[in-house]
Amino acid sequence: MLRRTLLAAIAAAALPFAVPPAAHAQDIKPRIIRFGYGLNEQSNQGRAVKVFAEHVEKASGGKMRVRAIGAAALGPDTQMQQALIGGAQEMMVGSTATLVGITKEMALWDTPFLFNNVQEADAILDGPIGQKVLDRLQDKGLVGLVYWENGFRNLTNNRRAVNRLEDMEGIKLRVMQNPVYLDSFKSLGANAIPLPFSELFSALETKAVDGQENPFNTILSSKFFEVQKYLTVTNHVYSPWVVLASKKWWDGLSKDEQKILLDAAKASRDFERKDTRDEAAKALAELKAKGMEVNELPAAEAARMRERLAPINAGIAANVGQALWDETQAELARLRRK
Ligand code: TK8
């Protein structure tokens, strides 16, 4: 905690630019954008933030500079969201799941087994439905620019290989701070415990929890393989990240500046999805090589899991609004007929 506070203080204090002469201050002083994120610099998230920063600096001719601050040095997702709303921080990328307390429609993306593959995810997230959900952020003081891929989530733990639904019983499982995840894993028999991501590694290391669930990429980049033995391929939900800006700050930007940021966000999204998918394709072999014991949840057991989770959907539909739920289901049905 102390280390984190120190890091944040250093990050906030260290303006690496010389103070320009007063007469020209307006012309030369770059606009600094503090962009926070939760994973390490050497992760799919860190790499994509870098791409975003490069685009912004290039397109603005150096007039806008992104100061990327990773590893939750500015706090976990929920704390950064509040800093954006208050205008104390300009931008961030984080999980949509931690945003549901602010914008309930985000819970749509928590629906277990909503997407069958990444093509469906891209089509819905980048289409009118994804945009509608992003637009709901505006009254809450946030601007949602684009979705990035976190990915399909899989289960790791230290107790046992999960081969059947019953194997979930009693596993102390860290979940994101989100009611759908909490209820889903409780209904599967796990002892679900919500924790911010920034506390997860040490919770696993000290055995405060037995397991967690995240995409292969994160299990690798956050070195969970060092503190987790079993990995079960469940693909139980597709999890997006969302790139956010403080609305208070955004509204003070020129149209040109807003366009530079939106273009850079789209470029970073395209880079990020490709990078994430390339990495995910190799990650499983790497995790095995690092000593994890990997098993695939048998299809029949996955079906039982789906069935057990079905009642959760009614609650999500009620929460996000039946119309949005129906529209999403209809669009998925249309994509699947194609
Ligand atoms: C990183 C988190 C992470 C998410 C989680 O800040 O909390 O498990 O998957 O990616 O947003």
Short mmCIF file of C-alpha atoms and ligand atoms in Angstrom, two decimals:
data_model
loop_
_atom_site.label_atom_id
_atom_site.label_comp_id
_atom_site.label_asym_id
_atom_site.label_seq_id
_atom_site.Cartn_x
_atom_site.Cartn_y
_atom_site.Cartn_z
CA MET A 1 0.00 0.00 0.00
CA LEU A 2 2.77 2.39 1.00
CA ARG A 3 4.68 1.54 -2.16
CA ARG A 4 1.59 2.26 -4.23
CA THR A 5 0.92 5.61 -2.56
CA LEU A 6 4.55 6.55 -3.13
CA LEU A 7 4.39 5.56 -6.77
CA ALA A 8 1.25 7.61 -7.28
CA ALA A 9 2.86 10.59 -5.59
CA ILE A 10 5.95 10.32 -7.76
CA ALA A 11 3.85 9.89 -10.89
CA ALA A 12 1.84 12.99 -10.02
CA ALA A 13 4.86 15.12 -9.12
CA ALA A 14 7.30 14.25 -11.89
CA LEU A 15 6.43 16.62 -14.71
CA PRO A 16 9.25 15.86 -17.11
CA PHE A 17 8.88 19.05 -19.11
CA ALA A 18 10.73 22.28 -18.66
CA VAL A 19 8.58 25.26 -17.71
CA PRO A 20 8.18 27.30 -20.92
CA PRO A 21 8.71 31.10 -20.99
CA ALA A 22 5.45 32.77 -20.01
CA ALA A 23 4.87 34.52 -23.33
CA HIS A 24 4.79 31.25 -25.24
CA ALA A 25 3.25 29.09 -22.55
CA GLN A 26 0.05 28.53 -24.52
CA ASP A 27 1.93 27.39 -27.63
CA ILE A 28 4.39 24.95 -26.14
CA LYS A 29 3.01 23.55 -22.94
CA PRO A 30 1.74 20.11 -23.85
CA ARG A 31 -1.54 18.82 -22.52
CA ILE A 32 -0.75 15.99 -20.13
CA ILE A 33 -3.13 13.03 -20.02
CA ARG A 34 -2.79 10.73 -17.02
CA PHE A 35 -3.88 7.32 -18.31
CA GLY A 36 -4.22 4.67 -15.59
CA TYR A 37 -4.53 0.91 -15.93
CA GLY A 38 -4.43 -2.16 -13.73
CA LEU A 39 -2.10 -4.70 -15.33
CA ASN A 40 1.67 -4.63 -15.74
CA GLU A 41 3.47 -2.70 -18.43
CA GLN A 42 4.40 -6.07 -19.97
CA SER A 43 0.84 -7.17 -20.63
CA ASN A 44 -1.61 -6.86 -23.49
CA GLN A 45 -3.11 -3.91 -21.62
CA GLY A 46 0.24 -2.18 -21.13
CA ARG A 47 1.29 -2.68 -24.74
CA ALA A 48 -1.96 -1.22 -26.06
CA VAL A 49 -1.79 1.83 -23.77
CA LYS A 50 1.63 2.48 -25.28
CA VAL A 51 0.18 2.31 -28.80
CA PHE A 52 -2.56 4.74 -27.76
CA ALA A 53 0.04 7.14 -26.34
CA GLU A 54 2.17 7.02 -29.49
CA HIS A 55 -0.84 7.77 -31.71
CA VAL A 56 -1.93 10.71 -29.58
CA GLU A 57 1.55 12.26 -29.46
CA LYS A 58 2.10 11.83 -33.18
CA ALA A 59 -1.33 13.08 -34.29
CA SER A 60 -1.13 16.10 -31.99
CA GLY A 61 2.43 16.94 -33.03
CA GLY A 62 3.50 16.55 -29.39
CA LYS A 63 0.87 18.97 -28.07
CA MET A 64 -0.85 16.13 -26.22
CA ARG A 65 1.18 13.73 -24.12
CA VAL A 66 -0.05 10.57 -22.47
CA ARG A 67 1.50 9.63 -19.18
CA ALA A 68 0.72 5.92 -18.86
CA ILE A 69 0.53 4.69 -15.27
CA GLY A 70 0.06 0.92 -14.93
CA ALA A 71 -0.01 -1.76 -12.24
CA ALA A 72 -2.86 0.05 -10.45
CA ALA A 73 -0.41 2.72 -9.22
CA LEU A 74 -3.33 5.19 -9.43
CA GLY A 75 -5.57 2.71 -7.59
CA PRO A 76 -7.85 -0.14 -8.62
CA ASP A 77 -10.50 0.29 -11.34
CA THR A 78 -13.21 1.63 -9.02
CA GLN A 79 -10.93 4.29 -7.53
CA MET A 80 -9.79 5.48 -10.97
CA GLN A 81 -13.42 5.68 -12.15
CA GLN A 82 -14.15 8.07 -9.29
CA ALA A 83 -11.03 10.11 -10.07
CA LEU A 84 -12.23 10.47 -13.67
CA ILE A 85 -15.72 11.48 -12.58
CA GLY A 86 -14.25 14.10 -10.24
CA GLY A 87 -11.82 15.33 -12.90
CA ALA A 88 -8.68 14.43 -10.91
CA GLN A 89 -7.52 11.98 -13.62
CA GLU A 90 -8.06 12.19 -17.37
CA MET A 91 -8.22 8.64 -18.72
CA MET A 92 -8.12 4.95 -17.85
CA VAL A 93 -8.81 1.49 -19.19
CA GLY A 94 -10.47 -1.13 -17.02
CA SER A 95 -13.02 -3.86 -16.80
CA THR A 96 -16.65 -3.14 -17.67
CA ALA A 97 -17.56 -5.43 -14.76
CA THR A 98 -16.35 -2.94 -12.16
CA LEU A 99 -18.48 -0.19 -13.76
CA VAL A 100 -21.92 -1.68 -13.07
CA GLY A 101 -22.27 0.26 -9.82
CA ILE A 102 -22.09 3.43 -11.94
CA THR A 103 -23.86 2.32 -15.11
CA LYS A 104 -26.11 -0.70 -14.68
CA GLU A 105 -26.30 -1.42 -18.43
CA MET A 106 -22.64 -2.55 -18.30
CA ALA A 107 -23.92 -5.74 -16.63
CA LEU A 108 -24.95 -6.91 -20.08
CA TRP A 109 -21.30 -7.93 -20.63
CA ASP A 110 -21.32 -10.01 -17.45
CA THR A 111 -23.83 -12.46 -18.92
CA PRO A 112 -22.28 -15.94 -18.71
CA PHE A 113 -21.73 -17.52 -22.15
CA LEU A 114 -23.19 -14.45 -23.93
CA PHE A 115 -20.78 -14.66 -26.89
CA ASN A 116 -19.72 -17.88 -28.59
CA ASN A 117 -16.62 -16.40 -30.18
CA VAL A 118 -14.67 -13.17 -30.60
CA GLN A 119 -16.38 -12.34 -33.92
CA GLU A 120 -19.71 -12.10 -32.09
CA ALA A 121 -18.10 -10.00 -29.36
CA ASP A 122 -16.59 -7.56 -31.88
CA ALA A 123 -19.84 -7.25 -33.83
CA ILE A 124 -21.96 -6.48 -30.77
CA LEU A 125 -19.45 -4.32 -28.90
CA ASP A 126 -18.54 -2.19 -31.93
CA GLY A 127 -22.13 -2.02 -33.18
CA PRO A 128 -25.15 0.02 -32.06
CA ILE A 129 -25.70 -2.03 -28.89
CA GLY A 130 -22.15 -1.54 -27.63
CA GLN A 131 -22.42 2.18 -28.42
CA LYS A 132 -25.75 2.46 -26.61
CA VAL A 133 -24.17 1.03 -23.46
CA LEU A 134 -21.18 3.40 -23.78
CA ASP A 135 -23.53 6.36 -24.17
CA ARG A 136 -25.12 5.56 -20.80
CA LEU A 137 -21.84 6.58 -19.14
CA GLN A 138 -22.25 10.24 -20.10
CA ASP A 139 -24.78 11.22 -17.41
CA LYS A 140 -22.45 9.66 -14.87
CA GLY A 141 -19.50 11.85 -15.74
CA LEU A 142 -17.63 9.43 -17.98
CA VAL A 143 -17.00 9.19 -21.72
CA GLY A 144 -16.62 5.64 -23.07
CA LEU A 145 -14.42 5.64 -26.18
CA VAL A 146 -13.91 2.01 -27.25
CA TYR A 147 -13.93 -1.54 -25.98
CA TRP A 148 -10.75 -3.57 -25.86
CA GLU A 149 -10.54 -7.32 -25.43
CA ASN A 150 -9.84 -8.73 -22.01
CA GLY A 151 -11.04 -12.08 -23.30
CA PHE A 152 -12.79 -15.31 -22.46
CA ARG A 153 -12.27 -16.09 -18.81
CA ASN A 154 -10.93 -19.34 -17.41
CA LEU A 155 -10.63 -20.75 -13.95
CA THR A 156 -7.50 -21.35 -11.88
CA ASN A 157 -7.20 -22.70 -8.35
CA ASN A 158 -5.00 -24.53 -5.90
CA ARG A 159 -7.44 -27.07 -4.54
CA ARG A 160 -8.19 -29.49 -7.39
CA ALA A 161 -8.68 -29.86 -11.11
CA VAL A 162 -12.27 -28.90 -11.90
CA ASN A 163 -13.68 -31.75 -13.97
CA ARG A 164 -17.29 -31.59 -12.88
CA LEU A 165 -19.59 -28.93 -11.52
CA GLU A 166 -19.31 -30.47 -8.04
CA ASP A 167 -15.58 -29.78 -8.01
CA MET A 168 -16.37 -26.05 -7.58
CA GLU A 169 -17.76 -26.78 -4.13
CA GLY A 170 -16.15 -24.70 -1.40
CA ILE A 171 -13.36 -23.23 -3.52
CA LYS A 172 -12.57 -19.77 -2.16
CA LEU A 173 -12.69 -17.91 -5.42
CA ARG A 174 -11.80 -14.28 -5.97
CA VAL A 175 -14.31 -12.55 -8.23
CA MET A 176 -14.43 -9.01 -9.57
CA GLN A 177 -16.41 -6.46 -7.55
CA ASN A 178 -19.62 -7.18 -9.40
CA PRO A 179 -22.91 -8.76 -8.26
CA VAL A 180 -23.38 -10.98 -11.33
CA TYR A 181 -19.97 -12.62 -10.86
CA LEU A 182 -20.63 -13.00 -7.15
CA ASP A 183 -24.03 -14.66 -7.70
CA SER A 184 -22.82 -16.77 -10.63
CA PHE A 185 -19.97 -18.38 -8.73
CA LYS A 186 -22.02 -18.77 -5.56
CA SER A 187 -24.64 -20.63 -7.56
CA LEU A 188 -21.89 -22.91 -8.91
CA GLY A 189 -20.99 -23.81 -5.33
CA ALA A 190 -17.83 -21.72 -4.91
CA ASN A 191 -17.19 -19.46 -1.96
CA ALA A 192 -17.01 -16.27 -4.04
CA ILE A 193 -15.06 -13.34 -2.58
CA PRO A 194 -15.00 -9.95 -4.35
CA LEU A 195 -11.57 -8.30 -4.39
CA PRO A 196 -9.92 -5.61 -6.51
CA PHE A 197 -7.51 -7.00 -9.07
CA SER A 198 -4.60 -5.15 -7.47
CA GLU A 199 -4.94 -7.31 -4.36
CA LEU A 200 -5.33 -10.60 -6.18
CA PHE A 201 -1.76 -11.85 -6.51
CA SER A 202 -1.01 -11.47 -2.83
CA ALA A 203 -4.39 -12.98 -1.89
CA LEU A 204 -3.45 -16.06 -3.94
CA GLU A 205 0.08 -16.11 -2.57
CA THR A 206 -1.01 -15.92 1.06
CA LYS A 207 -3.82 -18.42 0.35
CA ALA A 208 -6.48 -15.94 1.47
CA VAL A 209 -8.26 -17.26 -1.63
CA ASP A 210 -7.81 -20.58 -3.50
CA GLY A 211 -8.50 -19.40 -7.00
CA GLN A 212 -9.55 -16.78 -9.50
CA GLU A 213 -10.76 -16.49 -13.08
CA ASN A 214 -9.24 -14.44 -15.90
CA PRO A 215 -8.21 -14.84 -19.54
CA PHE A 216 -5.02 -16.82 -20.35
CA ASN A 217 -3.19 -13.57 -21.14
CA THR A 218 -3.64 -12.20 -17.63
CA ILE A 219 -2.84 -15.52 -15.94
CA LEU A 220 0.45 -15.27 -17.80
CA SER A 221 1.25 -11.53 -17.57
CA SER A 222 0.30 -11.31 -13.88
CA LYS A 223 2.30 -14.47 -13.14
CA PHE A 224 -0.61 -16.27 -11.51
CA PHE A 225 1.06 -19.50 -12.65
CA GLU A 226 3.55 -18.95 -9.83
CA VAL A 227 0.82 -19.25 -7.21
CA GLN A 228 -1.82 -21.44 -8.94
CA LYS A 229 -1.62 -25.13 -9.83
CA TYR A 230 -4.79 -26.02 -11.73
CA LEU A 231 -6.15 -24.29 -14.82
CA THR A 232 -9.53 -25.33 -16.15
CA VAL A 233 -10.57 -24.13 -19.59
CA THR A 234 -14.15 -22.96 -19.05
CA ASN A 235 -14.53 -19.87 -21.29
CA HIS A 236 -17.44 -19.01 -19.00
CA VAL A 237 -17.73 -15.38 -20.04
CA TYR A 238 -16.21 -12.91 -22.51
CA SER A 239 -14.92 -9.92 -20.62
CA PRO A 240 -14.33 -6.53 -22.30
CA TRP A 241 -12.19 -3.65 -21.14
CA VAL A 242 -13.39 -0.13 -21.81
CA VAL A 243 -11.29 2.97 -22.48
CA LEU A 244 -12.72 5.87 -20.48
CA ALA A 245 -12.20 9.61 -20.28
CA SER A 246 -13.28 12.05 -17.60
CA LYS A 247 -16.31 13.91 -19.00
CA LYS A 248 -15.45 17.00 -16.98
CA TRP A 249 -12.10 17.08 -18.77
CA TRP A 250 -13.34 15.87 -22.18
CA ASP A 251 -15.92 18.65 -22.43
CA GLY A 252 -13.11 21.22 -22.17
CA LEU A 253 -11.20 19.80 -25.15
CA SER A 254 -11.44 21.17 -28.67
CA LYS A 255 -13.22 19.11 -31.35
CA ASP A 256 -9.80 18.43 -32.90
CA GLU A 257 -8.39 17.13 -29.65
CA GLN A 258 -11.42 14.90 -29.11
CA LYS A 259 -11.01 13.51 -32.62
CA ILE A 260 -7.32 12.77 -32.04
CA LEU A 261 -8.21 10.82 -28.89
CA LEU A 262 -11.06 8.90 -30.50
CA ASP A 263 -8.95 7.98 -33.53
CA ALA A 264 -6.08 6.88 -31.30
CA ALA A 265 -8.50 4.85 -29.18
CA LYS A 266 -9.75 3.03 -32.28
CA ALA A 267 -6.21 2.35 -33.49
CA SER A 268 -5.27 1.02 -30.05
CA ARG A 269 -8.36 -1.18 -30.05
CA ASP A 270 -7.45 -2.79 -33.36
CA PHE A 271 -3.88 -3.33 -32.20
CA GLU A 272 -4.98 -4.62 -28.81
CA ARG A 273 -7.41 -7.21 -30.11
CA LYS A 274 -4.89 -8.66 -32.54
CA ASP A 275 -2.11 -8.65 -29.95
CA THR A 276 -4.36 -10.25 -27.32
CA ARG A 277 -5.53 -12.98 -29.70
CA ASP A 278 -2.00 -13.75 -30.87
CA GLU A 279 -0.83 -13.99 -27.28
CA ALA A 280 -3.82 -16.05 -26.13
CA ALA A 281 -3.19 -18.58 -28.90
CA LYS A 282 0.28 -19.28 -27.47
CA ALA A 283 -0.45 -18.71 -23.79
CA LEU A 284 -1.89 -22.10 -22.91
CA ALA A 285 1.24 -23.96 -24.04
CA GLU A 286 3.33 -21.46 -22.12
CA LEU A 287 1.28 -21.90 -18.96
CA LYS A 288 1.69 -25.68 -19.24
CA ALA A 289 5.43 -25.21 -19.68
CA LYS A 290 5.43 -23.08 -16.51
CA GLY A 291 4.01 -26.07 -14.66
CA MET A 292 0.27 -25.49 -14.58
CA GLU A 293 -1.91 -28.57 -14.79
CA VAL A 294 -4.44 -27.81 -17.51
CA ASN A 295 -7.74 -29.53 -18.19
CA GLU A 296 -10.66 -28.75 -20.41
CA LEU A 297 -14.07 -28.77 -18.75
CA PRO A 298 -15.90 -31.66 -20.48
CA ALA A 299 -18.74 -30.50 -22.77
CA ALA A 300 -21.42 -32.24 -20.70
CA GLU A 301 -20.18 -30.49 -17.56
CA ALA A 302 -20.01 -27.14 -19.35
CA ALA A 303 -23.65 -27.69 -20.33
CA ARG A 304 -24.55 -28.37 -16.69
CA MET A 305 -22.75 -25.19 -15.68
CA ARG A 306 -24.66 -23.21 -18.29
CA GLU A 307 -27.93 -24.64 -17.06
CA ARG A 308 -27.11 -23.80 -13.46
CA LEU A 309 -26.30 -20.23 -14.50
CA ALA A 310 -29.40 -19.71 -16.67
CA PRO A 311 -31.51 -18.15 -13.86
CA ILE A 312 -28.86 -15.40 -13.57
CA ASN A 313 -29.90 -14.14 -17.01
CA ALA A 314 -33.37 -13.07 -15.88
CA GLY A 315 -31.79 -10.87 -13.22
CA ILE A 316 -29.40 -9.31 -15.73
CA ALA A 317 -32.25 -8.62 -18.17
CA ALA A 318 -34.25 -6.89 -15.42
CA ASN A 319 -31.21 -4.84 -14.46
CA VAL A 320 -30.08 -3.68 -17.90
CA GLY A 321 -33.67 -3.33 -19.15
CA GLN A 322 -35.64 -5.99 -21.00
CA ALA A 323 -35.54 -3.99 -24.26
CA LEU A 324 -31.72 -3.91 -24.34
CA TRP A 325 -31.59 -7.58 -23.41
CA ASP A 326 -34.05 -8.56 -26.17
CA GLU A 327 -32.26 -6.42 -28.74
CA THR A 328 -28.95 -8.14 -27.88
CA GLN A 329 -30.45 -11.63 -28.11
CA ALA A 330 -32.11 -10.78 -31.45
CA GLU A 331 -28.84 -9.41 -32.85
CA LEU A 332 -26.93 -12.50 -31.70
CA ALA A 333 -29.57 -14.75 -33.30
CA ARG A 334 -29.21 -12.75 -36.54
CA LEU A 335 -25.39 -13.07 -36.47
CA ARG A 336 -25.69 -16.82 -35.88
CA ARG A 337 -28.02 -17.28 -38.88
CA LYS A 338 -25.56 -15.58 -41.21
C1 TK8 B 1 -7.37 -5.11 -14.42
C2 TK8 B 1 -8.72 -5.84 -14.27
C3 TK8 B 1 -8.65 -7.25 -14.83
C4 TK8 B 1 -9.95 -8.00 -14.64
C5 TK8 B 1 -10.07 -8.50 -13.23
O1 TK8 B 1 -7.44 -3.87 -13.78
O2 TK8 B 1 -10.23 -7.68 -12.32
O3 TK8 B 1 -10.02 -9.72 -13.00
O4 TK8 B 1 -10.02 -9.09 -15.52
O5 TK8 B 1 -8.33 -7.18 -16.19
O6 TK8 B 1 -9.70 -5.08 -14.98
#
